[in-house]
Amino acid sequence: MPGFELFGAEEKKEVQDVLDNGVLMRYGFDGNRNGHHKALELEKDLATRMQTKYAQVVSSGTAALTVALASAGVGSGDEVIMPTFTFVASFEAILSVGATPILCDIDDTLTLDPKAVEAAITPKTKVIMPVHMCGSMADLNALKSICDTHNLILLEDACQAIGGTYDNKPLGSYGDLGCFSFDYVKTVTCGEGGGLVTNSEKYADHAHKYQDHGHDHIGNDRGAETHPFLGYNYRLSELNAAVGIAQLRKLDKTISLQEKNYNVLRTALTTIPEVTYRKVPKTGVESYAFLTIFLPTEELARKGHKALGKHGVDACFYWFDNNWHYYKKWEHLLEQKSLNKLSQEQQNGLLQNNKAFDQSDSWMSRTISCLIKVSWTEEQVKERASKMVEALKSIL
């Protein structure tokens, strides 16, 4: 999964362009750039790769979600439905624009359960935000149907699934807005960075202004630009964008390598009947960033995770106990531990999350995910497969 495994001459060349002209900021200083506008180039490449009309690059995946929500007019009094299994950035972005995150059960896709989503909708609901965790996706057709019925926005958090597809469309391009993370351990990395895509001219126009203090970007005199609405600083630097340009060009190769390694491991595990797999929705194709399995019980999953480690199989995760990716350890959210005072609407709305999510627990307690690396040799993949089988058989 990590794009940093493929760092090479391509990234160095793009970064050197920026160092040679000395302009590290995205905007201004056009006379010194020697024709290099790396952030703009990355946006064009991202829109092309994601088959969307528009793309906006920003400073992180969290920033991408924040800018996407703000660009769609989401704010105080609005509720955003999100899954119990994600990274904390999902609810951080929602809170940052003044809206309220509403946690919702997942199903065997390990993403939003459409039936649970339908039950969670209130008059305050504005957005449904599926999170395509660990390289696979939600049932987007079902969620899109719900959004159409209730006039809601479908925002895809595809930060962990770039390169996957649904209904022959790149993940992130199916909804009204899609977001990506380009941090150091993502499939495409800028070191730090993120991006959003959309086919909406309105959302795109809002995004490029909002992420740069509200600048209208009209004319060649940055100091003379007007500010049609409030914005904040979520800009991506030229250095980070330069890395991303080279990385995005490698995406197809990266996905191909991930798929190859994934299939070797999964084929080996077919010898163990107790091992089952997360559901990939019909017409969906994973990015193969992780191999995610279910064991029959929580007890066996805990033992299996420990056994994998003892057998030398690293980079495997038991998310049920994870501090950052599963709701049970989000006490700072559930107990509203905020340095800045949350609005009364947010405080009241967040109380809805203080309940049991038994359906989510039933899936996550039995889940183990193993990262797929692209730098493994064929021998290393085969050895890993053998160790995984040996480890899991030892506890079954």
CSV table of C-alpha atoms in Angstrom, one decimal:
chain,number,residue,atom,x,y,z
A,1,MET,CA,0.0,0.0,0.0
A,2,PRO,CA,2.6,2.7,0.9
A,3,GLY,CA,3.6,4.8,-2.0
A,4,PHE,CA,6.9,5.6,-0.3
A,5,GLU,CA,8.0,2.0,-1.2
A,6,LEU,CA,8.3,3.2,-4.8
A,7,PHE,CA,10.2,6.5,-4.3
A,8,GLY,CA,12.8,6.9,-7.0
A,9,ALA,CA,14.2,9.1,-9.8
A,10,GLU,CA,10.7,10.3,-10.9
A,11,GLU,CA,9.9,11.9,-7.6
A,12,LYS,CA,13.4,13.4,-7.3
A,13,LYS,CA,13.1,15.0,-10.8
A,14,GLU,CA,9.8,16.7,-10.0
A,15,VAL,CA,11.0,18.0,-6.6
A,16,GLN,CA,14.2,19.3,-8.2
A,17,ASP,CA,12.1,21.4,-10.6
A,18,VAL,CA,10.7,23.2,-7.6
A,19,LEU,CA,14.0,23.6,-5.9
A,20,ASP,CA,15.6,24.9,-9.1
A,21,ASN,CA,13.1,27.7,-9.5
A,22,GLY,CA,12.8,28.3,-5.7
A,23,VAL,CA,9.1,28.9,-5.6
A,24,LEU,CA,7.7,26.5,-3.0
A,25,MET,CA,4.3,28.2,-2.6
A,26,ARG,CA,1.4,27.3,-4.9
A,27,TYR,CA,0.3,30.9,-5.8
A,28,GLY,CA,2.2,33.9,-7.1
A,29,PHE,CA,5.7,34.5,-8.3
A,30,ASP,CA,4.8,33.4,-11.8
A,31,GLY,CA,7.9,35.0,-13.3
A,32,ASN,CA,10.2,32.8,-11.3
A,33,ARG,CA,8.5,29.4,-11.9
A,34,ASN,CA,10.0,28.6,-15.3
A,35,GLY,CA,6.6,27.2,-16.3
A,36,HIS,CA,6.3,24.9,-13.3
A,37,HIS,CA,2.9,24.9,-11.5
A,38,LYS,CA,3.1,21.5,-9.7
A,39,ALA,CA,-0.1,21.8,-7.6
A,40,LEU,CA,-2.1,22.8,-10.7
A,41,GLU,CA,-0.5,20.0,-12.7
A,42,LEU,CA,-1.4,17.4,-10.0
A,43,GLU,CA,-5.0,18.7,-10.0
A,44,LYS,CA,-5.3,18.2,-13.7
A,45,ASP,CA,-3.7,14.7,-13.5
A,46,LEU,CA,-6.0,13.7,-10.6
A,47,ALA,CA,-9.1,14.8,-12.4
A,48,THR,CA,-8.1,12.9,-15.4
A,49,ARG,CA,-7.3,9.7,-13.4
A,50,MET,CA,-10.5,9.9,-11.5
A,51,GLN,CA,-12.6,10.7,-14.6
A,52,THR,CA,-14.1,13.9,-13.0
A,53,LYS,CA,-14.4,17.4,-14.3
A,54,TYR,CA,-12.6,19.0,-11.4
A,55,ALA,CA,-10.0,18.3,-8.7
A,56,GLN,CA,-8.6,20.3,-5.9
A,57,VAL,CA,-5.4,19.4,-4.0
A,58,VAL,CA,-5.0,20.5,-0.3
A,59,SER,CA,-2.7,19.9,2.6
A,60,SER,CA,-4.1,16.6,3.9
A,61,GLY,CA,-6.9,14.1,3.6
A,62,THR,CA,-8.6,15.8,6.7
A,63,ALA,CA,-8.4,19.1,4.8
A,64,ALA,CA,-9.9,17.5,1.8
A,65,LEU,CA,-12.9,16.4,3.8
A,66,THR,CA,-13.2,19.8,5.5
A,67,VAL,CA,-13.0,21.7,2.2
A,68,ALA,CA,-15.5,19.3,0.6
A,69,LEU,CA,-18.0,19.7,3.4
A,70,ALA,CA,-17.7,23.5,3.4
A,71,SER,CA,-17.9,23.7,-0.4
A,72,ALA,CA,-21.2,21.9,-0.3
A,73,GLY,CA,-22.5,24.3,2.3
A,74,VAL,CA,-22.5,21.9,5.2
A,75,GLY,CA,-22.4,23.6,8.6
A,76,SER,CA,-24.1,24.5,11.9
A,77,GLY,CA,-27.3,22.5,12.4
A,78,ASP,CA,-26.5,19.9,9.8
A,79,GLU,CA,-25.8,16.2,10.5
A,80,VAL,CA,-23.4,14.0,8.6
A,81,ILE,CA,-23.9,10.2,8.8
A,82,MET,CA,-20.5,8.4,9.0
A,83,PRO,CA,-19.4,4.8,9.9
A,84,THR,CA,-18.2,3.5,13.2
A,85,PHE,CA,-15.1,2.2,11.5
A,86,THR,CA,-12.9,4.9,10.0
A,87,PHE,CA,-10.1,7.2,11.0
A,88,VAL,CA,-10.7,10.1,13.4
A,89,ALA,CA,-10.2,12.6,10.6
A,90,SER,CA,-13.8,11.8,9.4
A,91,PHE,CA,-15.5,13.2,12.4
A,92,GLU,CA,-12.8,15.9,12.9
A,93,ALA,CA,-13.7,17.4,9.5
A,94,ILE,CA,-17.4,17.3,10.3
A,95,LEU,CA,-16.9,19.1,13.6
A,96,SER,CA,-14.6,21.7,12.1
A,97,VAL,CA,-17.3,23.1,9.8
A,98,GLY,CA,-19.8,23.2,12.7
A,99,ALA,CA,-21.8,20.2,11.7
A,100,THR,CA,-22.5,17.1,13.8
A,101,PRO,CA,-21.1,13.6,13.1
A,102,ILE,CA,-23.7,10.8,13.5
A,103,LEU,CA,-22.2,7.4,13.9
A,104,CYS,CA,-23.8,4.6,12.0
A,105,ASP,CA,-23.5,0.8,12.0
A,106,ILE,CA,-21.4,-1.1,9.4
A,107,ASP,CA,-22.2,-4.4,7.7
A,108,ASP,CA,-20.0,-7.1,6.2
A,109,THR,CA,-18.5,-4.7,3.8
A,110,LEU,CA,-17.0,-3.0,6.9
A,111,THR,CA,-18.6,0.2,5.6
A,112,LEU,CA,-21.9,1.9,6.1
A,113,ASP,CA,-24.9,-0.5,6.2
A,114,PRO,CA,-27.6,1.1,4.0
A,115,LYS,CA,-30.4,-0.1,6.2
A,116,ALA,CA,-28.8,1.5,9.3
A,117,VAL,CA,-28.2,4.7,7.3
A,118,GLU,CA,-31.9,4.9,6.3
A,119,ALA,CA,-32.8,4.5,10.0
A,120,ALA,CA,-30.4,7.2,11.1
A,121,ILE,CA,-31.7,10.0,8.8
A,122,THR,CA,-33.4,12.9,10.5
A,123,PRO,CA,-34.6,16.3,9.2
A,124,LYS,CA,-31.1,17.6,10.0
A,125,THR,CA,-29.3,15.1,7.9
A,126,LYS,CA,-27.3,16.8,5.1
A,127,VAL,CA,-24.7,14.3,4.0
A,128,ILE,CA,-24.1,10.6,3.9
A,129,MET,CA,-20.3,9.9,4.1
A,130,PRO,CA,-19.2,6.3,3.4
A,131,VAL,CA,-15.6,5.6,4.2
A,132,HIS,CA,-13.9,3.1,1.9
A,133,MET,CA,-11.7,1.5,4.5
A,134,CYS,CA,-8.8,-0.8,3.8
A,135,GLY,CA,-9.1,-0.7,0.0
A,136,SER,CA,-12.7,-1.7,-0.4
A,137,MET,CA,-16.0,0.2,-0.7
A,138,ALA,CA,-19.5,0.7,0.5
A,139,ASP,CA,-22.6,-0.3,-1.4
A,140,LEU,CA,-22.6,3.0,-3.3
A,141,ASN,CA,-25.6,2.2,-5.4
A,142,ALA,CA,-27.8,1.7,-2.4
A,143,LEU,CA,-26.4,4.8,-0.7
A,144,LYS,CA,-26.9,6.9,-3.8
A,145,SER,CA,-30.5,5.8,-4.0
A,146,ILE,CA,-31.0,6.9,-0.4
A,147,CYS,CA,-29.4,10.2,-1.1
A,148,ASP,CA,-31.6,10.8,-4.1
A,149,THR,CA,-34.7,9.9,-2.2
A,150,HIS,CA,-33.9,12.3,0.7
A,151,ASN,CA,-32.1,15.0,-1.3
A,152,LEU,CA,-28.8,14.4,0.5
A,153,ILE,CA,-25.2,14.8,-0.5
A,154,LEU,CA,-23.1,11.7,-1.1
A,155,LEU,CA,-19.5,12.3,0.0
A,156,GLU,CA,-17.0,9.5,-0.5
A,157,ASP,CA,-14.1,9.3,1.9
A,158,ALA,CA,-11.8,7.3,-0.4
A,159,CYS,CA,-8.6,8.1,1.6
A,160,GLN,CA,-7.7,4.4,2.0
A,161,ALA,CA,-9.0,3.2,-1.3
A,162,ILE,CA,-7.5,5.2,-4.2
A,163,GLY,CA,-7.3,3.0,-7.3
A,164,GLY,CA,-10.4,0.9,-6.5
A,165,THR,CA,-13.5,1.1,-8.7
A,166,TYR,CA,-17.3,0.8,-8.4
A,167,ASP,CA,-19.5,0.2,-11.4
A,168,ASN,CA,-16.4,0.9,-13.6
A,169,LYS,CA,-15.9,4.3,-12.0
A,170,PRO,CA,-12.9,5.2,-9.8
A,171,LEU,CA,-13.7,5.3,-6.1
A,172,GLY,CA,-14.3,9.0,-5.2
A,173,SER,CA,-16.0,9.8,-8.5
A,174,TYR,CA,-19.3,8.1,-7.8
A,175,GLY,CA,-20.7,10.5,-5.3
A,176,ASP,CA,-21.2,14.3,-5.4
A,177,LEU,CA,-17.7,14.7,-3.9
A,178,GLY,CA,-14.8,12.3,-3.2
A,179,CYS,CA,-11.8,12.8,-1.0
A,180,PHE,CA,-8.3,11.3,-0.9
A,181,SER,CA,-5.4,11.3,1.5
A,182,PHE,CA,-1.8,11.5,0.2
A,183,ASP,CA,0.0,11.2,3.5
A,184,TYR,CA,3.1,9.2,3.9
A,185,VAL,CA,1.6,5.7,4.2
A,186,LYS,CA,-1.1,6.0,1.5
A,187,THR,CA,-1.0,4.3,-1.9
A,188,VAL,CA,-0.2,7.6,-3.5
A,189,THR,CA,1.8,9.9,-1.2
A,190,CYS,CA,2.9,13.5,-1.3
A,191,GLY,CA,4.5,13.1,2.1
A,192,GLU,CA,1.6,15.2,3.4
A,193,GLY,CA,-1.4,16.1,1.3
A,194,GLY,CA,-4.9,15.3,0.1
A,195,GLY,CA,-7.3,16.0,-2.7
A,196,LEU,CA,-11.0,16.2,-3.6
A,197,VAL,CA,-12.8,15.5,-6.9
A,198,THR,CA,-16.2,16.5,-8.1
A,199,ASN,CA,-18.3,17.1,-11.3
A,200,SER,CA,-20.0,20.1,-9.7
A,201,GLU,CA,-18.8,23.4,-11.0
A,202,LYS,CA,-20.3,25.1,-8.0
A,203,TYR,CA,-18.5,22.8,-5.5
A,204,ALA,CA,-15.2,23.1,-7.4
A,205,ASP,CA,-15.4,26.9,-7.5
A,206,HIS,CA,-16.1,27.0,-3.7
A,207,ALA,CA,-13.2,24.6,-3.0
A,208,HIS,CA,-10.4,26.5,-4.8
A,209,LYS,CA,-11.4,29.7,-3.0
A,210,TYR,CA,-12.1,28.2,0.4
A,211,GLN,CA,-8.8,26.4,0.6
A,212,ASP,CA,-6.9,29.6,0.1
A,213,HIS,CA,-8.4,32.1,2.5
A,214,GLY,CA,-11.3,32.9,0.1
A,215,HIS,CA,-9.1,34.3,-2.7
A,216,ASP,CA,-11.0,34.6,-6.0
A,217,HIS,CA,-7.8,33.8,-8.0
A,218,ILE,CA,-8.8,36.3,-10.7
A,219,GLY,CA,-6.0,38.3,-12.4
A,220,ASN,CA,-2.2,38.2,-11.8
A,221,ASP,CA,-2.0,40.4,-8.7
A,222,ARG,CA,-2.6,38.2,-5.7
A,223,GLY,CA,-2.8,41.2,-3.4
A,224,ALA,CA,-5.6,42.7,-5.5
A,225,GLU,CA,-7.7,39.6,-5.5
A,226,THR,CA,-11.1,39.9,-3.8
A,227,HIS,CA,-12.6,37.6,-1.1
A,228,PRO,CA,-16.2,36.6,-2.0
A,229,PHE,CA,-16.5,34.5,1.2
A,230,LEU,CA,-14.6,33.4,4.2
A,231,GLY,CA,-11.9,30.8,3.7
A,232,TYR,CA,-9.0,29.2,5.5
A,233,ASN,CA,-5.5,28.0,4.6
A,234,TYR,CA,-5.5,24.4,3.4
A,235,ARG,CA,-3.1,24.9,0.5
A,236,LEU,CA,-0.7,22.2,-0.7
A,237,SER,CA,2.9,23.2,-1.2
A,238,GLU,CA,4.7,22.9,-4.6
A,239,LEU,CA,7.2,20.4,-3.1
A,240,ASN,CA,4.4,18.1,-1.8
A,241,ALA,CA,2.6,18.4,-5.1
A,242,ALA,CA,5.7,17.5,-7.0
A,243,VAL,CA,6.0,14.2,-5.2
A,244,GLY,CA,2.4,13.5,-5.8
A,245,ILE,CA,2.7,14.0,-9.6
A,246,ALA,CA,5.3,11.2,-9.9
A,247,GLN,CA,3.4,9.0,-7.5
A,248,LEU,CA,0.0,9.3,-9.3
A,249,ARG,CA,1.7,8.2,-12.5
A,250,LYS,CA,2.7,5.0,-10.8
A,251,LEU,CA,-0.8,4.2,-9.5
A,252,ASP,CA,-1.8,1.6,-12.1
A,253,LYS,CA,1.5,-0.2,-11.5
A,254,THR,CA,1.0,0.0,-7.7
A,255,ILE,CA,-2.5,-1.4,-7.9
A,256,SER,CA,-1.3,-4.2,-10.2
A,257,LEU,CA,1.4,-5.2,-7.7
A,258,GLN,CA,-1.0,-5.0,-4.8
A,259,GLU,CA,-3.5,-7.3,-6.6
A,260,LYS,CA,-0.8,-9.8,-7.4
A,261,ASN,CA,0.5,-10.0,-3.8
A,262,TYR,CA,-3.1,-10.0,-2.4
A,263,ASN,CA,-4.1,-12.9,-4.5
A,264,VAL,CA,-1.1,-15.0,-3.4
A,265,LEU,CA,-2.0,-14.5,0.2
A,266,ARG,CA,-5.7,-15.0,-0.3
A,267,THR,CA,-5.2,-18.2,-2.3
A,268,ALA,CA,-3.1,-19.6,0.5
A,269,LEU,CA,-5.8,-18.9,3.1
A,270,THR,CA,-8.5,-20.8,1.1
A,271,THR,CA,-7.0,-23.9,2.7
A,272,ILE,CA,-8.6,-22.8,6.0
A,273,PRO,CA,-12.4,-23.1,5.9
A,274,GLU,CA,-12.9,-21.1,9.0
A,275,VAL,CA,-11.4,-18.0,7.3
A,276,THR,CA,-14.0,-15.8,5.5
A,277,TYR,CA,-13.7,-12.4,3.8
A,278,ARG,CA,-15.4,-9.0,3.8
A,279,LYS,CA,-18.0,-8.5,1.2
A,280,VAL,CA,-17.1,-6.5,-1.8
A,281,PRO,CA,-20.3,-5.0,-3.3
A,282,LYS,CA,-21.4,-6.1,-6.8
A,283,THR,CA,-19.5,-4.2,-9.5
A,284,GLY,CA,-16.9,-3.2,-7.0
A,285,VAL,CA,-13.1,-3.9,-7.4
A,286,GLU,CA,-10.8,-3.4,-4.5
A,287,SER,CA,-7.6,-1.5,-4.5
A,288,TYR,CA,-6.0,-4.5,-2.8
A,289,ALA,CA,-4.4,-2.3,-0.2
A,290,PHE,CA,-5.3,-4.8,2.6
A,291,LEU,CA,-6.3,-8.4,2.9
A,292,THR,CA,-9.1,-8.4,5.4
A,293,ILE,CA,-10.5,-11.6,6.9
A,294,PHE,CA,-13.1,-12.7,9.4
A,295,LEU,CA,-12.6,-15.5,12.0
A,296,PRO,CA,-15.5,-17.3,13.5
A,297,THR,CA,-15.4,-15.6,17.0
A,298,GLU,CA,-13.9,-12.6,18.8
A,299,GLU,CA,-11.7,-15.0,20.8
A,300,LEU,CA,-10.3,-16.6,17.7
A,301,ALA,CA,-9.7,-13.3,16.1
A,302,ARG,CA,-7.7,-12.1,19.1
A,303,LYS,CA,-5.7,-15.3,19.2
A,304,GLY,CA,-5.2,-15.2,15.4
A,305,HIS,CA,-3.9,-11.7,15.5
A,306,LYS,CA,-1.4,-12.6,18.2
A,307,ALA,CA,-0.4,-15.8,16.4
A,308,LEU,CA,0.3,-13.8,13.2
A,309,GLY,CA,2.7,-11.6,15.1
A,310,LYS,CA,4.4,-14.5,16.8
A,311,HIS,CA,4.9,-16.1,13.4
A,312,GLY,CA,6.6,-13.0,12.0
A,313,VAL,CA,3.7,-11.7,10.0
A,314,ASP,CA,3.9,-7.9,10.6
A,315,ALA,CA,1.6,-5.1,9.6
A,316,CYS,CA,-1.6,-6.9,10.6
A,317,PHE,CA,-4.3,-5.0,12.5
A,318,TYR,CA,-7.0,-5.9,15.0
A,319,TRP,CA,-9.1,-2.8,14.6
A,320,PHE,CA,-11.6,-3.7,17.4
A,321,ASP,CA,-9.0,-2.5,19.9
A,322,ASN,CA,-7.5,0.3,17.8
A,323,ASN,CA,-7.3,3.8,19.4
A,324,TRP,CA,-7.7,5.7,16.2
A,325,HIS,CA,-10.0,3.8,13.8
A,326,TYR,CA,-12.9,2.3,15.8
A,327,TYR,CA,-15.6,4.2,17.8
A,328,LYS,CA,-15.0,2.3,21.0
A,329,LYS,CA,-11.8,4.1,21.7
A,330,TRP,CA,-13.1,7.6,20.6
A,331,GLU,CA,-13.7,8.8,24.1
A,332,HIS,CA,-12.6,12.3,23.2
A,333,LEU,CA,-15.6,12.4,20.7
A,334,LEU,CA,-18.1,10.5,22.8
A,335,GLU,CA,-17.2,12.5,25.9
A,336,GLN,CA,-16.9,15.8,24.0
A,337,LYS,CA,-13.4,16.6,25.1
A,338,SER,CA,-12.8,19.7,23.0
A,339,LEU,CA,-10.3,22.6,23.6
A,340,ASN,CA,-12.7,24.9,21.8
A,341,LYS,CA,-16.4,25.0,23.0
A,342,LEU,CA,-18.7,23.0,20.8
A,343,SER,CA,-21.9,24.6,19.7
A,344,GLN,CA,-25.0,23.7,21.7
A,345,GLU,CA,-26.4,21.9,18.5
A,346,GLN,CA,-23.2,19.9,18.3
A,347,GLN,CA,-23.3,19.0,22.0
A,348,ASN,CA,-26.9,17.8,21.8
A,349,GLY,CA,-26.4,16.0,18.5
A,350,LEU,CA,-23.3,14.1,19.7
A,351,LEU,CA,-25.3,12.6,22.5
A,352,GLN,CA,-26.9,10.4,19.9
A,353,ASN,CA,-23.6,8.5,19.5
A,354,ASN,CA,-23.5,7.4,23.1
A,355,LYS,CA,-25.1,4.0,22.5
A,356,ALA,CA,-24.2,0.5,21.6
A,357,PHE,CA,-23.4,-0.4,18.0
A,358,ASP,CA,-23.8,-4.2,18.4
A,359,GLN,CA,-23.9,-4.9,14.7
A,360,SER,CA,-20.6,-3.1,14.1
A,361,ASP,CA,-19.0,-4.9,17.1
A,362,SER,CA,-20.1,-8.3,15.7
A,363,TRP,CA,-18.1,-7.6,12.6
A,364,MET,CA,-15.1,-5.7,13.9
A,365,SER,CA,-14.5,-8.1,16.8
A,366,ARG,CA,-13.9,-10.9,14.2
A,367,THR,CA,-11.8,-8.8,11.8
A,368,ILE,CA,-8.1,-8.9,11.0
A,369,SER,CA,-6.6,-6.7,8.3
A,370,CYS,CA,-3.1,-7.3,6.8
A,371,LEU,CA,-1.4,-4.5,4.8
A,372,ILE,CA,-0.3,-5.4,1.3
A,373,LYS,CA,3.1,-4.1,0.4
A,374,VAL,CA,4.4,-3.6,-3.2
A,375,SER,CA,8.1,-4.0,-2.4
A,376,TRP,CA,7.9,-7.7,-1.5
A,377,THR,CA,9.7,-10.1,-3.7
A,378,GLU,CA,7.9,-13.3,-4.9
A,379,GLU,CA,9.8,-15.3,-2.4
A,380,GLN,CA,8.8,-13.0,0.5
A,381,VAL,CA,5.1,-13.1,-0.5
A,382,LYS,CA,5.2,-16.9,-0.6
A,383,GLU,CA,6.9,-17.1,2.7
A,384,ARG,CA,4.4,-14.7,4.2
A,385,ALA,CA,1.5,-16.8,2.9
A,386,SER,CA,3.0,-19.9,4.4
A,387,LYS,CA,3.5,-18.2,7.8
A,388,MET,CA,-0.1,-16.8,7.7
A,389,VAL,CA,-1.5,-20.3,7.1
A,390,GLU,CA,0.7,-21.8,9.8
A,391,ALA,CA,-0.3,-19.1,12.3
A,392,LEU,CA,-4.0,-19.3,11.8
A,393,LYS,CA,-4.1,-23.0,11.8
A,394,SER,CA,-2.3,-23.0,15.1
A,395,ILE,CA,-5.3,-21.4,16.8
A,396,LEU,CA,-8.1,-23.2,15.0
